[in-house]
Short mmCIF file of C-alpha atoms and ligand atoms in Angstrom, two decimals:
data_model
loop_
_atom_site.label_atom_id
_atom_site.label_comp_id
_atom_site.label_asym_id
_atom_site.label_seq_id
_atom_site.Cartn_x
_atom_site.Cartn_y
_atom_site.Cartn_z
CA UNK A 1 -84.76 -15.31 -81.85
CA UNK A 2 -85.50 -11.75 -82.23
CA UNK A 3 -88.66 -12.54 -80.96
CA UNK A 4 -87.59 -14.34 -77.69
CA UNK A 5 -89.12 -12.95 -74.46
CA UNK A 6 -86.63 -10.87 -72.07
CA UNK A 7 -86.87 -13.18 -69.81
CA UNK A 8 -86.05 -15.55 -71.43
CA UNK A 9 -83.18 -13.62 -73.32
CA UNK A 10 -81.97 -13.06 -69.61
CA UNK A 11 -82.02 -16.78 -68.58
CA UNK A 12 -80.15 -17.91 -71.83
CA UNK A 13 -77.25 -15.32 -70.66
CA UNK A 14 -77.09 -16.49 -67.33
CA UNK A 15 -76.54 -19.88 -68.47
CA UNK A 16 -74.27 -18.87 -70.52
CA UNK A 17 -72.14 -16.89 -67.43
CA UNK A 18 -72.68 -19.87 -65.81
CA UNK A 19 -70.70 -22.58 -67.80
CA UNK A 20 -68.27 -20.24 -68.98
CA UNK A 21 -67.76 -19.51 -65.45
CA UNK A 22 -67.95 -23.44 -64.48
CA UNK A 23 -65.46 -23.94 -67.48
CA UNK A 24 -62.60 -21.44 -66.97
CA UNK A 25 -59.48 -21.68 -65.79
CA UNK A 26 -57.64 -25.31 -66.42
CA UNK A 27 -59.84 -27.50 -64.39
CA UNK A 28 -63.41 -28.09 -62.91
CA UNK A 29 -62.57 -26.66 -59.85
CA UNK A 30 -64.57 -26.66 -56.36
CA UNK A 31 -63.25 -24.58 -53.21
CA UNK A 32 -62.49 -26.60 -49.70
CA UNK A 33 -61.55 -25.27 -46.78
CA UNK A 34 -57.28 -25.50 -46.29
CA UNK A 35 -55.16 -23.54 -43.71
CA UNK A 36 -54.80 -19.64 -44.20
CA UNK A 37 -57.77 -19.38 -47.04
CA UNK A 38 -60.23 -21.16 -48.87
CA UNK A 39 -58.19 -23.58 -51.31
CA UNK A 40 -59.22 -24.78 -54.84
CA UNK A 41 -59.76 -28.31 -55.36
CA UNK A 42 -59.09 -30.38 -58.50
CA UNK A 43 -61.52 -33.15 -58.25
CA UNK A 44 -60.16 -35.09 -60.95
CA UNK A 45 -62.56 -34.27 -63.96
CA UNK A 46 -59.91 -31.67 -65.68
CA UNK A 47 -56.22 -31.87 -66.25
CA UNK A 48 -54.09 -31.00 -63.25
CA UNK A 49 -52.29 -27.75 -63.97
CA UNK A 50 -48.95 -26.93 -62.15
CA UNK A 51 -47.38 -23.37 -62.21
CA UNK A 52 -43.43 -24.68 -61.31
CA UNK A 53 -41.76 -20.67 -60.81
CA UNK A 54 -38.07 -21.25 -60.92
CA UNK A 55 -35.57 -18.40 -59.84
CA UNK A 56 -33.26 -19.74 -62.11
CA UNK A 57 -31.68 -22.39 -64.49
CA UNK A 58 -28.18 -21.49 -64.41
CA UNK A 59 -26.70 -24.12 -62.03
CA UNK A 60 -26.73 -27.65 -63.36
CA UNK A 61 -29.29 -28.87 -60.65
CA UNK A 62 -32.30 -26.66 -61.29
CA UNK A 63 -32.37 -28.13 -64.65
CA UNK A 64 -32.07 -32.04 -63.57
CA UNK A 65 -35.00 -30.40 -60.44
CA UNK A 66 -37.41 -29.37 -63.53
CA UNK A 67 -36.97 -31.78 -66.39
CA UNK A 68 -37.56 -34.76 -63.20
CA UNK A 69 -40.66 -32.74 -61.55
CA UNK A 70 -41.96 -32.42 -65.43
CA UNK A 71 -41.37 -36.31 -65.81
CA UNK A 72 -43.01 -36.93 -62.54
CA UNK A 73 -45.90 -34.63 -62.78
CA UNK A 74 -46.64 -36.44 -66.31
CA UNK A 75 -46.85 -39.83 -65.19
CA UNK A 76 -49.18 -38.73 -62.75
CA UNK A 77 -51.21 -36.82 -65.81
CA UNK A 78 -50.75 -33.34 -64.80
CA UNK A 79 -49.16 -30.55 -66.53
CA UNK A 80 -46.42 -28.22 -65.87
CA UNK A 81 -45.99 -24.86 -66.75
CA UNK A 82 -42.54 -23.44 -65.75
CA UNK A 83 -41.28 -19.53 -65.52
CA UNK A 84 -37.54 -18.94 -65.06
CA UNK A 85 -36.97 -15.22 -63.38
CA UNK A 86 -33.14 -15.16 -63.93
CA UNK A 87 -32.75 -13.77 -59.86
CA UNK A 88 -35.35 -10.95 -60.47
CA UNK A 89 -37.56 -10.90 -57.38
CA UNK A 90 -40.45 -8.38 -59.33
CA UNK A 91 -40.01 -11.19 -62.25
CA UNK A 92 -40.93 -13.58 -60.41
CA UNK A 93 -43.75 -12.53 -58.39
CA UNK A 94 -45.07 -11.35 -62.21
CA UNK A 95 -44.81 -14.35 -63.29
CA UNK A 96 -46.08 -15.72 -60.67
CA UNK A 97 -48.92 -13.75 -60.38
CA UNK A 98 -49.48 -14.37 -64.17
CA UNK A 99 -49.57 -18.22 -63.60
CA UNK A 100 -52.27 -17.47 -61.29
CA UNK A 101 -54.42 -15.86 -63.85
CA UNK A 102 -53.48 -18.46 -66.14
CA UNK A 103 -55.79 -20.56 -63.70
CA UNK A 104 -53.54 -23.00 -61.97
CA UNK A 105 -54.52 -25.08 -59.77
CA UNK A 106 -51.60 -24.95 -57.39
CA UNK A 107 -48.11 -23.11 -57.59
CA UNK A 108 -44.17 -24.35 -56.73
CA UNK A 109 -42.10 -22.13 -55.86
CA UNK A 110 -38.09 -22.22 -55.97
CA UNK A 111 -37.83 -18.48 -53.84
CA UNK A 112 -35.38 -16.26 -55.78
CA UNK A 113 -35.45 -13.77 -52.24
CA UNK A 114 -37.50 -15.74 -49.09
CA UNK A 115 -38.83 -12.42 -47.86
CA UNK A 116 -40.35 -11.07 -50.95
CA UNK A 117 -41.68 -14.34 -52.56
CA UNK A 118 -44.21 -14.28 -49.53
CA UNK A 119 -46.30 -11.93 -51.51
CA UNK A 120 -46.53 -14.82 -54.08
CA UNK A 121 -48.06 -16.81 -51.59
CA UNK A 122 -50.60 -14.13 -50.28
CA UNK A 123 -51.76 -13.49 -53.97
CA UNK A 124 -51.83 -17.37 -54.39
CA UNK A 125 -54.03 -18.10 -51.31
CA UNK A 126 -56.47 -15.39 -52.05
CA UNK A 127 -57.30 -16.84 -55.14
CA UNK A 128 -57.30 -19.81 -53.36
CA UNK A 129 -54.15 -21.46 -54.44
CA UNK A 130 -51.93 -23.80 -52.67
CA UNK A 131 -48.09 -23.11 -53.07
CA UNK A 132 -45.63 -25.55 -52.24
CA UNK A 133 -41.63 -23.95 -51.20
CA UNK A 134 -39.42 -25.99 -53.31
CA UNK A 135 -35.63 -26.57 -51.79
CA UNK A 136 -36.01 -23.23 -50.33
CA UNK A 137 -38.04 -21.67 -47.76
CA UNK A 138 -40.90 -18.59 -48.13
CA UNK A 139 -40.99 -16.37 -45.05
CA UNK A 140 -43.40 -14.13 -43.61
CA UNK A 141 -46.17 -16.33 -45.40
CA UNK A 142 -47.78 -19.56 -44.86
CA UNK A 143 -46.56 -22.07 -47.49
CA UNK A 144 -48.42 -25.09 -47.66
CA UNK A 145 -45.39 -27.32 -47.93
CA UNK A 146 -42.06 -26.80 -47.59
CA UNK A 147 -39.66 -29.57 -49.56
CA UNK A 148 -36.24 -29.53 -49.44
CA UNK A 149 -32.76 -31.49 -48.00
CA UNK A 150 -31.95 -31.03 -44.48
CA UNK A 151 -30.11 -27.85 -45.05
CA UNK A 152 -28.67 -27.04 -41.92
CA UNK A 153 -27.29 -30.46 -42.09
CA UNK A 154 -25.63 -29.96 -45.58
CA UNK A 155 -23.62 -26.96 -44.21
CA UNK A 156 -22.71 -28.98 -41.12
CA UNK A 157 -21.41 -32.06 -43.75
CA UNK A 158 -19.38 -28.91 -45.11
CA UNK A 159 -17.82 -27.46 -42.04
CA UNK A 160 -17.12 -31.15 -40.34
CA UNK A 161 -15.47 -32.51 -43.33
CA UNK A 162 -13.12 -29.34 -43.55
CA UNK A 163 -12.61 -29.68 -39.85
CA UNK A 164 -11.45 -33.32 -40.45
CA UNK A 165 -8.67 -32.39 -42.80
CA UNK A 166 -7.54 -29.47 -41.50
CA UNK A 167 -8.28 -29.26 -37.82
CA UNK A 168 -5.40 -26.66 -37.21
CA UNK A 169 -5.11 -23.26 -39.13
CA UNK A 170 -7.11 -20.67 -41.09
CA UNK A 171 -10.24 -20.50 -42.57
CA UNK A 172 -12.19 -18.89 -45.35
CA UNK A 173 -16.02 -18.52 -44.80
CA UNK A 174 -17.59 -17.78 -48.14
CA UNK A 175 -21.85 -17.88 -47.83
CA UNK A 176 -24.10 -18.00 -50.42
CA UNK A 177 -26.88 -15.24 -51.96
CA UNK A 178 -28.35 -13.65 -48.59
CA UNK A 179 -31.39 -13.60 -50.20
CA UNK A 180 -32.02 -17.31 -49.97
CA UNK A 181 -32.82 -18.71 -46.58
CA UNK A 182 -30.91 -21.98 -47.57
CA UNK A 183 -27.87 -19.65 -47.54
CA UNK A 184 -28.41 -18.71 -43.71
CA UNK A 185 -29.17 -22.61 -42.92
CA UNK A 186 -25.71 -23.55 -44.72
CA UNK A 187 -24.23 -21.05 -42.46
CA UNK A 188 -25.83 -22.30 -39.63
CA UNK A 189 -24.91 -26.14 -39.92
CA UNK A 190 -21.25 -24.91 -40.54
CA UNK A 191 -20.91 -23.11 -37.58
CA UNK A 192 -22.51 -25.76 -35.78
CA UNK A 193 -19.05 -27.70 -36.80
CA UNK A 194 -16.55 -25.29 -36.69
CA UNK A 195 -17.36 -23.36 -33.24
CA UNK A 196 -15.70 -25.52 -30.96
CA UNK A 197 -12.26 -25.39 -32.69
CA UNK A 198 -12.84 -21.68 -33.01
CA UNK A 199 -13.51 -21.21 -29.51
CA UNK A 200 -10.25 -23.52 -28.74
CA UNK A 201 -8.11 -21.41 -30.61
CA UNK A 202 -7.57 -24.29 -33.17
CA UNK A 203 -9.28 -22.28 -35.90
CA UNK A 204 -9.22 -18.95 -36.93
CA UNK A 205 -11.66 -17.43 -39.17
CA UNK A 206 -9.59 -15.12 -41.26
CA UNK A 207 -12.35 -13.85 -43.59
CA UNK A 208 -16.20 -14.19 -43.77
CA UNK A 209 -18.55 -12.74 -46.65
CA UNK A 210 -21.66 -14.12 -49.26
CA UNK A 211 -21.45 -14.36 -52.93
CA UNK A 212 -24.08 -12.50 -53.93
CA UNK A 213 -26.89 -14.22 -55.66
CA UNK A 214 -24.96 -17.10 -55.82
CA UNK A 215 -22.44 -16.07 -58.55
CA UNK A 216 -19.16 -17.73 -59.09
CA UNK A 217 -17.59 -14.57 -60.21
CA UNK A 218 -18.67 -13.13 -57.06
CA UNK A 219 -17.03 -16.15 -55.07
CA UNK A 220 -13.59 -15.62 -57.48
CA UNK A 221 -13.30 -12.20 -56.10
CA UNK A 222 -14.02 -12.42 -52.55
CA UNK A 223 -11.74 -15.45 -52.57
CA UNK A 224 -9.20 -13.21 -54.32
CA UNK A 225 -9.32 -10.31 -51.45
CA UNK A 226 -9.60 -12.93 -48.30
CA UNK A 227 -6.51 -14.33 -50.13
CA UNK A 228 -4.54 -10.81 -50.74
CA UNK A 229 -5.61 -9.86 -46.49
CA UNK A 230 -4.28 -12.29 -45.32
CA UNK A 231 -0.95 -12.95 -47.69
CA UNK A 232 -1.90 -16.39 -49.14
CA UNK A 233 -1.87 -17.51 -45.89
CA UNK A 234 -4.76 -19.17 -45.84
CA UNK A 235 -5.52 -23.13 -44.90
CA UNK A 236 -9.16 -23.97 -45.55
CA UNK A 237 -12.31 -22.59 -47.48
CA UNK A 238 -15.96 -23.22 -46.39
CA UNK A 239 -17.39 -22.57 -49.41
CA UNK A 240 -21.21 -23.35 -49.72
CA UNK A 241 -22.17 -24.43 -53.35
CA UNK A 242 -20.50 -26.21 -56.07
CA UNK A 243 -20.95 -23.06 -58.74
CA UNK A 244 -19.41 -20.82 -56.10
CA UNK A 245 -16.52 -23.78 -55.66
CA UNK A 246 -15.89 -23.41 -59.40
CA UNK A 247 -15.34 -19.44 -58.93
CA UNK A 248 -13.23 -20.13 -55.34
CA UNK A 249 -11.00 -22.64 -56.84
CA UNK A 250 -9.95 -20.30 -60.48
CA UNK A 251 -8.81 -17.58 -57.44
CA UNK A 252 -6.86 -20.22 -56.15
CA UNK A 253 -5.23 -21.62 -59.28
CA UNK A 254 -3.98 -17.77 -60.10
CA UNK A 255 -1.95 -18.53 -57.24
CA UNK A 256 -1.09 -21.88 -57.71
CA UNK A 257 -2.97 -22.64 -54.52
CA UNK A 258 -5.60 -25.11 -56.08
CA UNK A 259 -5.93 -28.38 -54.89
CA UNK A 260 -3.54 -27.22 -51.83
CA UNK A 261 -6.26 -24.66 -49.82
CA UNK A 262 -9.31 -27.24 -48.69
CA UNK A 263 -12.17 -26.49 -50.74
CA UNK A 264 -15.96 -27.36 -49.72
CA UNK A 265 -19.22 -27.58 -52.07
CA UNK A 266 -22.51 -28.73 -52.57
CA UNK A 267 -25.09 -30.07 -55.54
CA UNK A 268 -22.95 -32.85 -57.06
CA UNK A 269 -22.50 -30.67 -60.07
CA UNK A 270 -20.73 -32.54 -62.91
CA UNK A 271 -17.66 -30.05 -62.81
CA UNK A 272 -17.58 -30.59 -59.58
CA UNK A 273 -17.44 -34.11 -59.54
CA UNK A 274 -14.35 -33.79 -61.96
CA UNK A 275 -12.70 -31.28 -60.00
CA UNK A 276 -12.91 -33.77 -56.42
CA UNK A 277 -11.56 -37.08 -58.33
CA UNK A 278 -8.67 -34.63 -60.12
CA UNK A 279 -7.89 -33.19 -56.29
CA UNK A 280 -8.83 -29.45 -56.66
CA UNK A 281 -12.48 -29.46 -54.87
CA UNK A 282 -12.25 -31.54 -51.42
CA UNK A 283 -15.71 -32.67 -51.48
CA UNK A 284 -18.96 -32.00 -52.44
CA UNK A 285 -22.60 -32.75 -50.66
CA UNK A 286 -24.64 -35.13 -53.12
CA UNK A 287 -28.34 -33.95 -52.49
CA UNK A 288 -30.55 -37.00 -54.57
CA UNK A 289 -32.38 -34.21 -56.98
CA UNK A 290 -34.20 -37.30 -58.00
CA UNK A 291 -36.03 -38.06 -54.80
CA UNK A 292 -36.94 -34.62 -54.34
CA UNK A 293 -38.26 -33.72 -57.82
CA UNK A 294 -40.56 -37.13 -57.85
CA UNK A 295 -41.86 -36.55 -54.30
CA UNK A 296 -42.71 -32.90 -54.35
CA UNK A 297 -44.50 -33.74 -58.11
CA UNK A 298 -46.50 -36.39 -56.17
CA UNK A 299 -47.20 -34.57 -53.50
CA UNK A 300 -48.24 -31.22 -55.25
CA UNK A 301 -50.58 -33.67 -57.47
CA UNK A 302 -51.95 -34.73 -54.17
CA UNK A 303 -52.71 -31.22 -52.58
CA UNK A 304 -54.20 -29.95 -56.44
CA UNK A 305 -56.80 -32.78 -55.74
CA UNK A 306 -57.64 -31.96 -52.19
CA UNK A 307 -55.96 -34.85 -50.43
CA UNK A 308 -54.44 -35.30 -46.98
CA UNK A 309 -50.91 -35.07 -47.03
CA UNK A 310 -49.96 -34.67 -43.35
CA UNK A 311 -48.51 -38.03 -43.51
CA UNK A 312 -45.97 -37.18 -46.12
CA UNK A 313 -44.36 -34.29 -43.84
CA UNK A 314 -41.67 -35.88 -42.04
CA UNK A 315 -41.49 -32.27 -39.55
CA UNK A 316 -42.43 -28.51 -39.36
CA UNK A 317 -40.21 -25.64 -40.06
CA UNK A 318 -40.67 -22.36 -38.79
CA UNK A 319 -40.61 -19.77 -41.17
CA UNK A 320 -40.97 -16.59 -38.83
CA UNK A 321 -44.54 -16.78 -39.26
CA UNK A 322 -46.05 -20.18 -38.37
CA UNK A 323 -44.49 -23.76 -38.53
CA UNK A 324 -44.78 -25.26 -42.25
CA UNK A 325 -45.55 -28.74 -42.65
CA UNK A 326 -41.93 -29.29 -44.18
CA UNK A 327 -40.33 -33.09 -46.14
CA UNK A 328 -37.08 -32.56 -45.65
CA UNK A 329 -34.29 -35.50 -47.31
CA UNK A 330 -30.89 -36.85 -46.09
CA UNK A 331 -27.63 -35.13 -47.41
CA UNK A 332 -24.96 -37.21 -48.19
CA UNK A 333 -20.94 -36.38 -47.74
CA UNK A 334 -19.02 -36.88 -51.47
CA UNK A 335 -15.03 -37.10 -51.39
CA UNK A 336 -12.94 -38.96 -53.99
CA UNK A 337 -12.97 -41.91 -51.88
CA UNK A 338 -16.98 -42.35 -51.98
CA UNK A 339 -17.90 -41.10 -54.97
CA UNK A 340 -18.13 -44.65 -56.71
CA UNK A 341 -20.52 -45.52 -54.00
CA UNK A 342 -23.08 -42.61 -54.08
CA UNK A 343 -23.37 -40.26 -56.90
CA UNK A 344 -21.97 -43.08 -59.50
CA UNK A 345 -24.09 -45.79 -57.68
CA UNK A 346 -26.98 -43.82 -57.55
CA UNK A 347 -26.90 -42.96 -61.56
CA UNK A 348 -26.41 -39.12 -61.40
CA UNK A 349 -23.46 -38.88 -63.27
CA UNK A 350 -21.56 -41.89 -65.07
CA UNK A 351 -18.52 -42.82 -64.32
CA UNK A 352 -16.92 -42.04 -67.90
CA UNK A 353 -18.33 -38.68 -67.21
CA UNK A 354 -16.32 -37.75 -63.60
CA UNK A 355 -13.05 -39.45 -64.52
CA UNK A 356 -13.09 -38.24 -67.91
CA UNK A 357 -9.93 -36.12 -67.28
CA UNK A 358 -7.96 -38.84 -65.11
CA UNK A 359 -5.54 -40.80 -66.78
CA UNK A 360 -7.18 -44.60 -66.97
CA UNK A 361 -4.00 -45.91 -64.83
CA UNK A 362 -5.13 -43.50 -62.04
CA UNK A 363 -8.71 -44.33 -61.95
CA UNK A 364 -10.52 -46.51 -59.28
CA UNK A 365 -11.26 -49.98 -60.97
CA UNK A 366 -15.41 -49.64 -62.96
CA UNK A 367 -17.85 -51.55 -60.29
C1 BGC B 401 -29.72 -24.61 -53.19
C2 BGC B 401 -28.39 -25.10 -53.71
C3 BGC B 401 -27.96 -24.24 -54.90
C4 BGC B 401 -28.04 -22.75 -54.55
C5 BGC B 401 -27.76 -21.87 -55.74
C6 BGC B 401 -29.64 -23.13 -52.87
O1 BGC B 401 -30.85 -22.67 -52.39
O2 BGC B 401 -30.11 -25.35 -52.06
O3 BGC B 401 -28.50 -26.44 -54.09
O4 BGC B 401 -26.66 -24.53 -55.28
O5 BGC B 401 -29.32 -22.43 -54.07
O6 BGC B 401 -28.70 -22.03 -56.74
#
């Protein structure tokens, strides 16, 4: 050995660099050519590795969202690796950014703040990762794919519901965490429904404000000062999220105004659920977690290994910088009356579960 030529020496090093180099990361890896930079390729001789960056885990859907894209992702033989950043933007893009070094082959973002998560992508793509937007939109970036509901749609369920039942009288508007796009979208949809009975005079909107990064104790005490402004005189509450429901509806029950005051949500959450059949929520928008978590696992797996998934956007969103290839799914409408039929039919919670806290004489016959 000691005796080896140099060049030789030299030659044995090089092929050294060279496997380890071939080797790294999680995958054999090759680069193709995608939109926006040069994009690694999985061709299907290593594991398929996943980074899944959530912003957080505290409402009951983010967990169903991971534990079914994990599922998903497995059958399909690729692994996940998920970061939680508790609704820290630098957090995230850390962890993010650590995910990439981890050598990932492509990353799934759940934004904590649209505007700042772009940076994710940018980092992603120069290392020549895909990233795919999960239920919420990246901005000022190019995303690869954008998956999600039909947003604007949910807040228009929301606002037209409300509308319904109340078509005279006052309303609340309470918004979600202006950091996430979704939050502007949910906004939109619901003024989509409620501007024509505003501009009638039917409606009145007596307060408007966002919970701030989503928090139900934020929702509690915005609820409680739109409620102390305007002397309990108050008909209606657009309110855009189950979680911030939960915080809405404890202002109103201070006041003994729960279950009188029209109360909107979203996400199907269990407590939710319960508090529609028991009368204090008016309705909820069932988004099928499910459908999303499976198809954006199958579709990442897809774009990891190079393939052509244009025919698995249904449209394009514009993002402020370009229009991303976007799947978005159907909303549905939940009230007391439905709920048998869609989140009961479709398995998301059980039916012992939601009318756990009705008396059995009151419930609607088991299907
Ligand atoms: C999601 C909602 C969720 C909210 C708070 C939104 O972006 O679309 O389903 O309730 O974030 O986490």
């Amino acid at each position: 050995m000691l005796k080896m030529k140099k060049s030789a020496l030299i030659s044995a090093v090089c092929a050294v660099f060279i496997f380890v180099m071939a080797t790294a990361g999680c995958s054999n890896l090759k680069l193709k050519k995608g939109w926006g930079s040069d994009k690694k390729v999985n061709d299907g001789r290593g594991k398929i590795v996943i980074g899944l960056c959530m912003d957080t885990l505290q409402e009951e859907r983010w967990q169903k969202d991971r534990d079914l894209f994990i599922e998903r992702a497995k059958e399909l033989g690729a692994e996940v690796r998920v970061t939680e950043a508790a609704g820290d933007d630098e957090l995230q893009n850390k962890q993010a950014d650590n995910l990439i070094s981890q050598g990932v082959d492509i990353l799934v973002v759940v934004p904590h703040n649209g505007v700042t998560a772009a940076k994710i992508v940018d980092k992603a793509h120069r290392d020549g990762i895909k990233v795919v937007a999960y239920d919420r939109l990246i901005n000022n970036s190019r995303p690869d794919l954008y998956i999600s509901f039909d947003n604007e749609k949910v807040g228009y369920i929301q606002g037209s519901y409300l509308l319904k039942h109340k078509p005279v009288g006052n309303y609340v508007l309470i918004g979600g965490a202006p950091t996430d796009f979704n939050a502007k979208l949910f906004r939109d949809g619901q003024m989509r429904a409620l501007q024509p009975a505003i501009d009638k005079g039917d409606i009145k909107i007596v307060f408007d404000d966002w919970a701030e990064d989503w928090k139900a104790s934020n929702a509690r005490r915005l609820v409680d000062n739109a409620l102390t402004i305007n002397n309990d005189n108050v008909d209606a509450i657009v309110v855009s999220n189950d979680g911030t429901a939960g915080g809405a509806i404890q202002a109103l029950k201070s006041r003994k105004l729960d279950g009188i005051v029209l109360v909107s949500g979203q996400d199907a959450d269990l407590v939710a659920c319960q508090r529609v059949v028991e009368g204090t929520q008016t309705m909820t928008v069932y988004k099928p977690i499910r459908k999303l978590a499976r198809t954006a696992a199958e579709i990442t797996v897809a774009l990891a290994k190079g393939e052509d998934i244009s025919d698995r956007a249904n449209q394009t969103v514009n993002n402020g910088t370009a229009d991303i290839p976007s799947l978005l799914i159907e909303p549905v409408q939940v009230d007391k009356a439905n709920m048998m039929d869609t989140v009961i039919a479709d398995g998301f919670h059980t039916y012992d579960e939601i009318y756990r806290n009705v008396p059995e004489d009151k419930r609607p016959p088991k299907k």
